[in-house]
Coordinates of C-alpha atoms and ligand atoms in Angstrom, one line a residue:
M7 CA -0.3 -0.1 -0.1
S8 CA 1.3 3.2 -0.6
E9 CA 2.4 5.8 1.6
D10 CA 0.0 7.9 0.5
I11 CA -3.0 5.5 1.0
I12 CA -4.4 5.6 4.5
I13 CA -7.0 3.1 4.4
N14 CA -7.3 0.5 1.3
I15 CA -10.7 -1.8 1.2
N16 CA -9.8 -4.3 -1.5
K17 CA -13.3 -6.8 -2.7
L18 CA -15.2 -5.8 0.3
T19 CA -18.6 -7.9 1.2
K20 CA -20.0 -8.8 4.2
V21 CA -23.0 -10.8 4.3
Y22 CA -25.6 -11.7 6.9
K23 CA -27.3 -14.9 7.5
L24 CA -31.3 -14.3 7.5
Y25 CA -33.4 -17.1 9.4
D26 CA -37.3 -16.7 9.2
S27 CA -36.7 -18.0 12.9
P28 CA -34.5 -18.9 15.9
Q29 CA -35.5 -21.9 15.3
D30 CA -34.5 -22.4 11.4
R31 CA -31.1 -21.4 12.7
L32 CA -31.0 -24.6 15.3
K33 CA -31.8 -26.7 12.7
E34 CA -29.5 -25.5 10.1
A35 CA -26.6 -25.9 12.9
L36 CA -28.0 -29.5 13.6
H37 CA -28.7 -31.0 9.9
P38 CA -26.9 -34.0 9.4
L39 CA -26.7 -32.6 5.6
R40 CA -26.1 -29.2 6.6
K41 CA -29.2 -28.5 4.7
K42 CA -29.5 -24.6 4.4
Y43 CA -32.5 -22.9 6.2
H44 CA -30.9 -19.2 5.8
K45 CA -31.1 -16.5 2.7
E46 CA -28.2 -14.7 2.6
F47 CA -28.2 -11.0 2.5
H48 CA -25.2 -8.9 1.5
A49 CA -24.8 -5.7 3.3
I50 CA -21.6 -4.6 1.9
D51 CA -21.2 -6.4 -1.6
D52 CA -17.4 -6.4 -3.2
I53 CA -16.5 -3.1 -2.5
S54 CA -13.0 -1.7 -3.3
L55 CA -12.0 2.0 -2.8
D56 CA -8.7 4.0 -1.4
I57 CA -8.8 7.1 1.1
R58 CA -5.7 9.3 0.4
R59 CA -4.3 10.6 3.6
G60 CA -5.4 14.4 4.4
E61 CA -8.8 13.7 2.6
T62 CA -12.5 14.4 4.2
V63 CA -14.3 11.7 2.4
G64 CA -18.2 11.6 2.7
I65 CA -20.1 8.7 3.0
I66 CA -23.8 9.0 1.7
G67 CA -26.9 6.8 1.0
Q68 CA -30.3 6.0 2.1
N69 CA -31.3 4.2 5.3
G70 CA -29.8 0.3 4.9
A71 CA -27.1 1.2 2.3
G72 CA -24.6 -0.3 4.4
K73 CA -22.4 3.0 5.8
S74 CA -22.4 1.9 9.4
T75 CA -21.5 -1.6 8.1
L76 CA -18.7 -0.7 5.9
L77 CA -17.6 1.8 8.7
K78 CA -17.6 -0.9 11.4
M79 CA -15.4 -3.1 9.1
I80 CA -12.8 -0.3 8.8
T81 CA -12.7 0.2 12.4
G82 CA -12.3 -3.4 13.3
V83 CA -15.5 -4.4 15.0
L84 CA -16.8 -6.0 12.2
T85 CA -15.1 -9.0 10.2
P86 CA -15.5 -9.1 6.5
T87 CA -17.3 -12.1 5.5
S88 CA -14.9 -11.8 2.2
G89 CA -12.2 -9.2 1.4
S90 CA -10.0 -6.8 3.1
V91 CA -9.4 -3.9 4.8
S92 CA -6.4 -2.2 5.5
V93 CA -5.5 1.1 7.6
N94 CA -2.7 2.6 7.9
G95 CA -3.1 5.1 10.8
K96 CA -4.3 5.4 14.5
I97 CA -8.4 5.8 14.1
S98 CA -10.4 6.8 16.2
A99 CA -14.1 6.7 15.5
L100 CA -17.0 8.6 16.8
L101 CA -19.4 5.7 15.8
E102 CA -20.2 4.1 19.3
L103 CA -19.2 6.3 21.9
G104 CA -17.7 4.1 25.6
A105 CA -17.8 0.7 23.9
G106 CA -14.3 0.5 25.1
F107 CA -15.7 1.5 28.8
N108 CA -15.9 -0.4 31.9
P109 CA -18.7 0.7 33.8
Q110 CA -17.6 -0.7 37.3
L111 CA -14.7 1.9 36.7
T112 CA -14.5 5.5 37.6
G113 CA -14.2 8.1 34.5
L114 CA -10.6 8.4 35.1
E115 CA -9.4 5.3 35.5
N116 CA -11.7 4.6 32.0
V117 CA -9.4 7.4 30.3
Y118 CA -6.1 5.8 30.6
F119 CA -7.5 2.5 29.9
N120 CA -9.2 3.2 26.3
G121 CA -5.8 5.6 26.5
T122 CA -3.6 2.6 26.8
L123 CA -5.4 0.5 24.3
M124 CA -5.0 3.5 21.8
G125 CA -1.2 3.2 22.3
Y126 CA -0.7 5.9 24.6
T127 CA 1.3 5.2 27.9
H128 CA 0.7 6.6 31.2
D129 CA 2.9 9.6 30.7
Q130 CA 1.6 10.8 27.2
I131 CA -2.6 10.4 28.8
D132 CA -1.1 12.8 31.9
N133 CA -0.5 15.2 29.4
K134 CA -3.9 14.9 27.4
L135 CA -5.9 14.9 31.1
E136 CA -6.0 18.3 31.0
E137 CA -8.0 19.0 28.1
I138 CA -9.7 15.3 27.9
L139 CA -11.6 16.6 31.6
S140 CA -12.1 20.5 30.2
F141 CA -13.4 19.2 27.1
A142 CA -16.1 16.3 29.2
D143 CA -17.1 19.1 31.6
I144 CA -18.4 16.8 34.1
G145 CA -16.9 18.1 37.5
D146 CA -16.3 15.7 40.1
F147 CA -18.2 13.1 38.5
I148 CA -15.2 11.7 36.9
R149 CA -14.2 10.4 40.6
Q150 CA -17.3 8.0 40.3
P151 CA -17.6 4.7 38.4
V152 CA -19.3 5.1 35.1
I153 CA -22.3 3.2 35.6
T154 CA -23.6 6.2 37.7
Y155 CA -23.2 8.6 34.8
S156 CA -26.3 9.7 32.9
S157 CA -26.4 9.2 29.1
G158 CA -25.4 12.8 28.4
M159 CA -22.3 12.5 31.3
F160 CA -21.0 9.1 29.6
V161 CA -21.4 10.8 26.0
R162 CA -19.8 14.0 26.6
L163 CA -16.2 11.3 28.7
A164 CA -16.6 9.3 25.4
F165 CA -15.9 12.2 23.1
A166 CA -13.9 13.5 25.0
V167 CA -11.4 10.4 24.7
A168 CA -11.8 10.4 21.2
V169 CA -11.1 13.1 19.8
N170 CA -8.4 14.5 22.3
V171 CA -5.8 11.6 21.5
E172 CA -4.6 12.9 18.1
P173 CA -6.1 10.5 15.4
E174 CA -4.7 10.1 12.2
I175 CA -8.0 9.4 11.0
L176 CA -11.4 10.1 11.9
I177 CA -14.9 8.6 11.5
V178 CA -17.6 10.5 12.5
D179 CA -21.6 9.7 11.9
E180 CA -23.3 12.2 12.1
A181 CA -26.7 10.8 13.1
L182 CA -24.9 10.7 16.2
S183 CA -26.4 12.0 19.0
V184 CA -24.2 13.9 21.1
G185 CA -25.8 16.0 24.6
D186 CA -27.4 18.9 24.7
M187 CA -27.5 21.4 21.7
M188 CA -24.3 23.2 23.3
F189 CA -22.2 20.3 23.1
Q190 CA -22.9 19.3 20.4
A191 CA -21.9 22.9 18.4
K192 CA -18.6 22.1 21.0
C193 CA -18.4 18.8 19.4
Y194 CA -18.2 19.8 15.5
D195 CA -16.0 22.6 16.5
K196 CA -13.5 20.1 16.9
I197 CA -14.2 17.8 14.4
R198 CA -13.8 20.8 12.0
S199 CA -10.4 21.9 13.7
L200 CA -9.7 18.0 13.5
M201 CA -9.9 18.3 9.7
S202 CA -8.0 21.5 8.5
G203 CA -5.6 20.2 10.8
G204 CA -5.0 17.4 8.3
V205 CA -6.9 14.3 10.2
T206 CA -8.0 11.8 7.6
T207 CA -11.7 12.1 8.2
L208 CA -14.8 10.0 6.9
F209 CA -18.3 11.8 7.2
V210 CA -21.3 9.8 7.1
T211 CA -24.0 12.4 6.8
H212 CA -27.8 12.7 5.8
N213 CA -26.7 15.9 5.5
M214 CA -25.9 16.9 1.4
N215 CA -24.8 20.3 2.5
T216 CA -22.0 19.3 4.9
I217 CA -20.6 17.2 2.1
S218 CA -20.6 19.7 -0.1
S219 CA -19.1 22.4 2.3
L220 CA -16.9 20.3 4.1
C221 CA -15.8 17.2 1.4
N222 CA -13.4 16.8 -1.1
S223 CA -15.0 13.4 -2.4
A224 CA -18.1 11.8 -1.8
Y225 CA -19.4 7.8 -2.5
L226 CA -22.8 6.9 -2.5
L227 CA -24.3 3.5 -1.2
D228 CA -26.7 1.6 -2.5
S229 CA -27.5 -1.9 -1.4
G230 CA -24.0 -2.5 -0.3
K231 CA -22.4 -1.2 -3.3
I232 CA -21.0 1.5 -4.8
F233 CA -23.4 4.2 -6.8
A234 CA -21.5 7.0 -7.0
H235 CA -18.4 8.4 -6.5
G236 CA -16.2 11.7 -7.4
A237 CA -16.7 14.9 -6.3
P238 CA -19.3 16.2 -3.8
N239 CA -21.5 18.1 -5.9
E240 CA -21.6 15.6 -8.6
V241 CA -22.1 12.6 -6.0
T242 CA -25.1 14.8 -4.4
R243 CA -26.9 15.2 -7.0
A244 CA -26.6 11.6 -8.1
Y245 CA -28.3 10.6 -4.5
F246 CA -31.5 13.0 -5.1
R247 CA -31.9 11.5 -8.1
L248 CA -32.0 8.0 -6.9
Q249 CA -34.2 9.5 -3.6
R250 CA -36.7 10.5 -6.1
E251 CA -36.7 7.3 -8.2
M252 CA -37.1 5.6 -4.5
E253 CA -39.7 7.9 -3.9
H254 CA -41.6 7.8 -6.9
A255 CA -41.7 4.0 -6.5
R256 CA -42.8 4.1 -2.9
Q257 CA -45.5 6.2 -3.8
D258 CA -46.5 3.7 -6.6
K259 CA -46.5 1.0 -4.2
T260 CA -48.3 3.2 -2.0
G261 CA -50.8 5.1 -4.6
A262 CA -49.9 8.2 -2.8
G263 CA -49.2 11.0 -4.8
T264 CA -50.0 9.3 -8.4
K265 CA -52.8 9.2 -10.6
P266 CA -55.7 7.8 -9.3
D267 CA -56.6 4.9 -11.8
G268 CA -59.4 6.4 -14.0
A269 CA -62.5 6.2 -11.2
L270 CA -62.6 8.4 -8.2
R271 CA -61.4 6.5 -5.0
K272 CA -65.5 7.3 -3.3
K273 CA -65.0 7.4 0.2
S274 CA -67.5 7.3 2.9
I275 CA -68.5 10.5 4.3
Q276 CA -67.3 10.4 8.3
P277 CA -69.2 12.0 10.7
P278 CA -66.8 15.4 11.5
Q279 CA -64.5 14.0 14.6
K280 CA -62.9 16.6 16.8
K281 CA -59.3 16.7 15.8
E282 CA -57.8 19.9 17.5
R283 CA -59.6 23.6 18.3
D284 CA -61.8 24.4 15.8
Q285 CA -60.3 21.7 13.6
F286 CA -62.7 19.1 12.0
I287 CA -61.7 16.1 9.6
S288 CA -65.2 15.9 7.5
G289 CA -63.7 13.9 4.3
T290 CA -65.2 15.5 1.4
A291 CA -62.2 16.0 -0.8
E292 CA -59.0 14.3 -1.4
I293 CA -55.3 15.2 -2.5
T294 CA -55.1 12.5 -5.0
E295 CA -52.1 13.8 -6.5
F296 CA -49.0 16.1 -6.1
K297 CA -45.5 17.2 -7.8
V298 CA -42.8 19.5 -6.6
F299 CA -40.9 21.2 -9.9
N300 CA -37.7 23.2 -9.6
D301 CA -36.8 26.4 -11.6
E302 CA -36.1 24.4 -14.2
G303 CA -39.8 22.7 -14.5
E304 CA -38.2 19.2 -13.5
E305 CA -40.3 17.3 -11.6
T306 CA -37.8 16.8 -8.2
F307 CA -37.6 16.8 -4.3
A308 CA -34.2 18.7 -4.6
L309 CA -34.4 22.6 -4.7
R310 CA -32.5 25.0 -5.0
A311 CA -32.0 27.8 -2.2
G312 CA -33.0 31.3 -3.5
A313 CA -34.6 29.4 -6.7
D314 CA -38.3 29.6 -7.3
F315 CA -40.1 26.1 -7.3
S316 CA -43.7 25.5 -7.3
V317 CA -45.9 22.4 -5.6
W318 CA -48.5 20.8 -8.0
M319 CA -51.8 18.9 -6.7
K320 CA -55.3 17.8 -7.5
V321 CA -57.9 17.4 -5.1
V322 CA -60.7 15.3 -6.0
F323 CA -63.7 15.7 -4.1
T324 CA -65.8 13.5 -2.8
G325 CA -68.7 15.3 -1.4
E326 CA -70.3 18.9 -1.4
V327 CA -67.8 21.8 0.2
E328 CA -69.0 25.2 0.0
N329 CA -65.6 27.5 0.4
P330 CA -62.7 24.9 -0.6
C331 CA -59.4 26.1 0.1
V332 CA -55.8 24.6 -0.4
G333 CA -52.8 24.9 1.5
M334 CA -49.2 23.7 1.4
M335 CA -46.6 23.6 4.3
I336 CA -42.9 23.2 4.7
K337 CA -42.2 22.3 8.1
S338 CA -38.7 21.6 9.9
P339 CA -38.0 17.6 10.8
Q340 CA -38.8 18.6 14.4
G341 CA -42.5 19.8 13.0
Q342 CA -42.1 23.5 12.9
N343 CA -43.4 25.8 10.7
L344 CA -41.3 27.5 8.1
L345 CA -42.7 28.2 4.8
G346 CA -46.3 28.2 4.1
V347 CA -48.9 29.1 1.2
H348 CA -52.3 29.0 1.5
S349 CA -55.3 29.9 -1.0
Y350 CA -57.4 31.7 1.6
H351 CA -54.7 33.3 3.9
E352 CA -52.8 35.1 1.0
R353 CA -55.6 36.3 -1.6
R354 CA -59.0 35.2 0.5
M355 CA -58.8 33.5 -2.8
S356 CA -62.3 31.8 -4.0
L357 CA -61.7 28.5 -5.9
G358 CA -65.6 27.9 -6.1
Y359 CA -68.6 25.5 -4.6
K360 CA -67.8 22.2 -5.1
Q361 CA -69.5 19.1 -5.3
C362 CA -68.9 15.3 -5.4
G363 CA -66.9 14.4 -8.8
D364 CA -65.3 18.5 -8.8
E365 CA -61.8 17.9 -9.2
I366 CA -59.6 21.3 -8.9
E367 CA -55.8 21.8 -9.8
I368 CA -54.0 23.9 -7.8
N369 CA -50.4 25.8 -8.3
F370 CA -48.1 27.2 -6.1
I371 CA -45.2 28.9 -7.0
C372 CA -42.7 30.3 -4.8
K373 CA -39.2 31.2 -4.3
M374 CA -37.6 28.7 -1.3
L375 CA -36.7 30.9 1.2
L376 CA -35.2 28.2 2.8
N377 CA -31.8 27.2 3.2
P378 CA -29.4 24.1 2.5
G379 CA -31.1 21.3 4.9
K380 CA -33.8 18.5 4.9
Y381 CA -37.4 20.0 5.6
M382 CA -41.1 18.7 5.5
L383 CA -43.3 18.7 2.4
N384 CA -47.4 19.0 3.8
L385 CA -50.3 19.6 2.0
S386 CA -54.4 20.0 2.7
V387 CA -57.4 20.7 2.0
S388 CA -59.6 22.7 4.3
E389 CA -63.1 25.1 4.1
H390 CA -62.9 28.4 5.7
T391 CA -65.6 30.8 6.7
T392 CA -63.2 32.9 8.8
D393 CA -59.3 33.4 10.0
F394 CA -60.1 31.3 12.6
E395 CA -62.7 29.0 11.8
Y396 CA -62.2 26.3 9.7
K397 CA -62.4 22.7 9.1
S398 CA -59.3 20.2 7.2
I399 CA -60.6 18.0 5.2
D400 CA -57.5 16.2 3.8
I401 CA -54.5 16.4 5.3
K402 CA -51.2 14.9 3.9
S403 CA -48.8 15.4 6.5
N404 CA -44.9 14.5 5.5
A405 CA -46.4 13.9 1.8
A406 CA -42.5 14.1 1.1
A407 CA -38.7 14.9 2.1
L408 CA -37.6 17.9 0.6
E409 CA -33.8 18.6 0.6
V410 CA -32.9 21.9 -0.1
Y411 CA -29.7 22.6 -1.7
G412 CA -27.0 25.7 -2.3
K413 CA -23.4 25.8 -2.6
D414 CA -22.4 28.0 0.0
F415 CA -22.1 27.2 3.7
A416 CA -25.7 28.1 4.9
F417 CA -25.6 31.0 7.4
G418 CA -29.1 30.7 9.1
L419 CA -32.0 29.3 8.2
I420 CA -33.0 31.9 6.2
H421 CA -31.9 32.3 2.3
N422 CA -30.8 36.0 2.5
D423 CA -30.3 37.2 -1.2
G424 CA -28.8 40.5 -3.1
V425 CA -27.3 41.5 0.7
V426 CA -25.5 44.3 0.0
I427 CA -22.5 44.8 3.2
L428 CA -20.8 48.6 2.8
N429 CA -17.4 49.4 4.9
Ligands
ATP28 N1 -26.6 -8.0 12.5 C1 -27.5 -7.7 11.2 N2 -27.4 -8.8 10.6 C2 -28.5 -8.6 9.7 N3 -28.7 -7.6 8.8 C3 -27.7 -6.9 9.0 C4 -26.9 -6.5 10.1 N4 -26.6 -5.6 10.6 C5 -27.1 -4.8 9.8 N5 -27.9 -5.1 8.9 C6 -28.6 -4.8 7.2 O1 -27.6 -4.8 6.3 C7 -27.8 -3.7 5.9 C8 -27.5 -2.0 5.8 O2 -27.4 -1.7 7.1 P1 -26.2 -0.7 7.8 O3 -26.6 -0.3 8.7 O4 -24.8 -0.4 7.2 O5 -26.8 0.9 7.0 P2 -26.6 2.3 7.1 O6 -26.2 2.1 5.6 O7 -25.5 2.7 7.8 O8 -28.2 3.1 7.6 P3 -28.9 4.2 8.2 O9 -28.2 5.0 7.2 O10 -29.9 3.9 8.5 O11 -27.6 4.3 9.6 C9 -29.3 -3.1 6.6 O12 -30.3 -4.1 5.6 C10 -29.5 -3.8 7.7 O13 -30.7 -4.0 8.4

């Protein structure tokens, strides 16, 4: 392996045996003719790649694509079924934090124990101790057995040990939850300073902006294989395309967001149910189809910050609605309303009296005012009589995940176009 290559992965494969029941596992073990009772599942399927010293490499892919399995084989936590991984440097993995901790030992004893496992002498750990303790910031608890720690304290100490041992290779899974928001911010500052100090970093993330702004290159995994590799922007585009195809396939299966096959899907009209204050579901209309388009008129769920986009939806009426209104709301994954458009609230727009069999098509055209990130699209049909009195008729909560992307580092939540800074 050349000096420049810090991780070499050659034809790496991880196969899991899947049994329908625990009994099948036993039957297989005891079968005199070695009959197979399992199916084979390739979590990683013949992957080869090289990572160069000092690179920051992003690893992306849908849930279950194989990212964690790959990283665990690189760190040695999992053994490959076939193929090889050669690592030419000291790894610190922010994956299974504190996995090496002994709960019966005190925090301090664990710092020494882990440091020794990383190949440091007692004196070397002494020199790092102040930094580790000040990063963890758990006060006198450091002298208590780890078993008495809250989960937050445990993660603080584990993270402090992992990042303060001068790793040559840092492996970060962004899905990792590292304590409170303040501590998370401190962790990311530390990770960034290690990266800029030349530490080779593998970054698993679902945030495409992280990939574009921090990584030199990226790999897109799908079903255990490398689906795309190259410049971060190209790979994130491939990810969006893949995500769109999968979303379409999912919608085709469930029927949500697709064309109803000719006939109206009749819905029995339920008596209104109390949902929230002033809200009732009346079931007299249904959002049967929706699409999102970017500023070039392409159907997509990936939108550029600052660019125009449109959300098209079709509503089919299955009963009488005096004054129908439609709305869309883009929310944060935590459910906070961020960007909404509503036919009644915006314009007091009248869509006219509708009855069973009527259909309307609506197009909301607006500017993507949110900075890069992941958001949820929500759609609704309702009937408004005043600003505060309305009935919700159909709500498509989390109808689609939107990915907003942009070239630059996102500074704040709102996309700020055309700012002038005078000096
Ligand atoms: N011990 C196991 N036995 C059987 N299947 C497993 C095992 N561990 C993982 N898998 C399967 O391997 C596949 C890859 O899992 P992995 O955790 O690597 O995906 P991932 O890309 O990290 O997903 P996520 O983004 O959800 O964390 C998944 O389908 C998972 O169900």
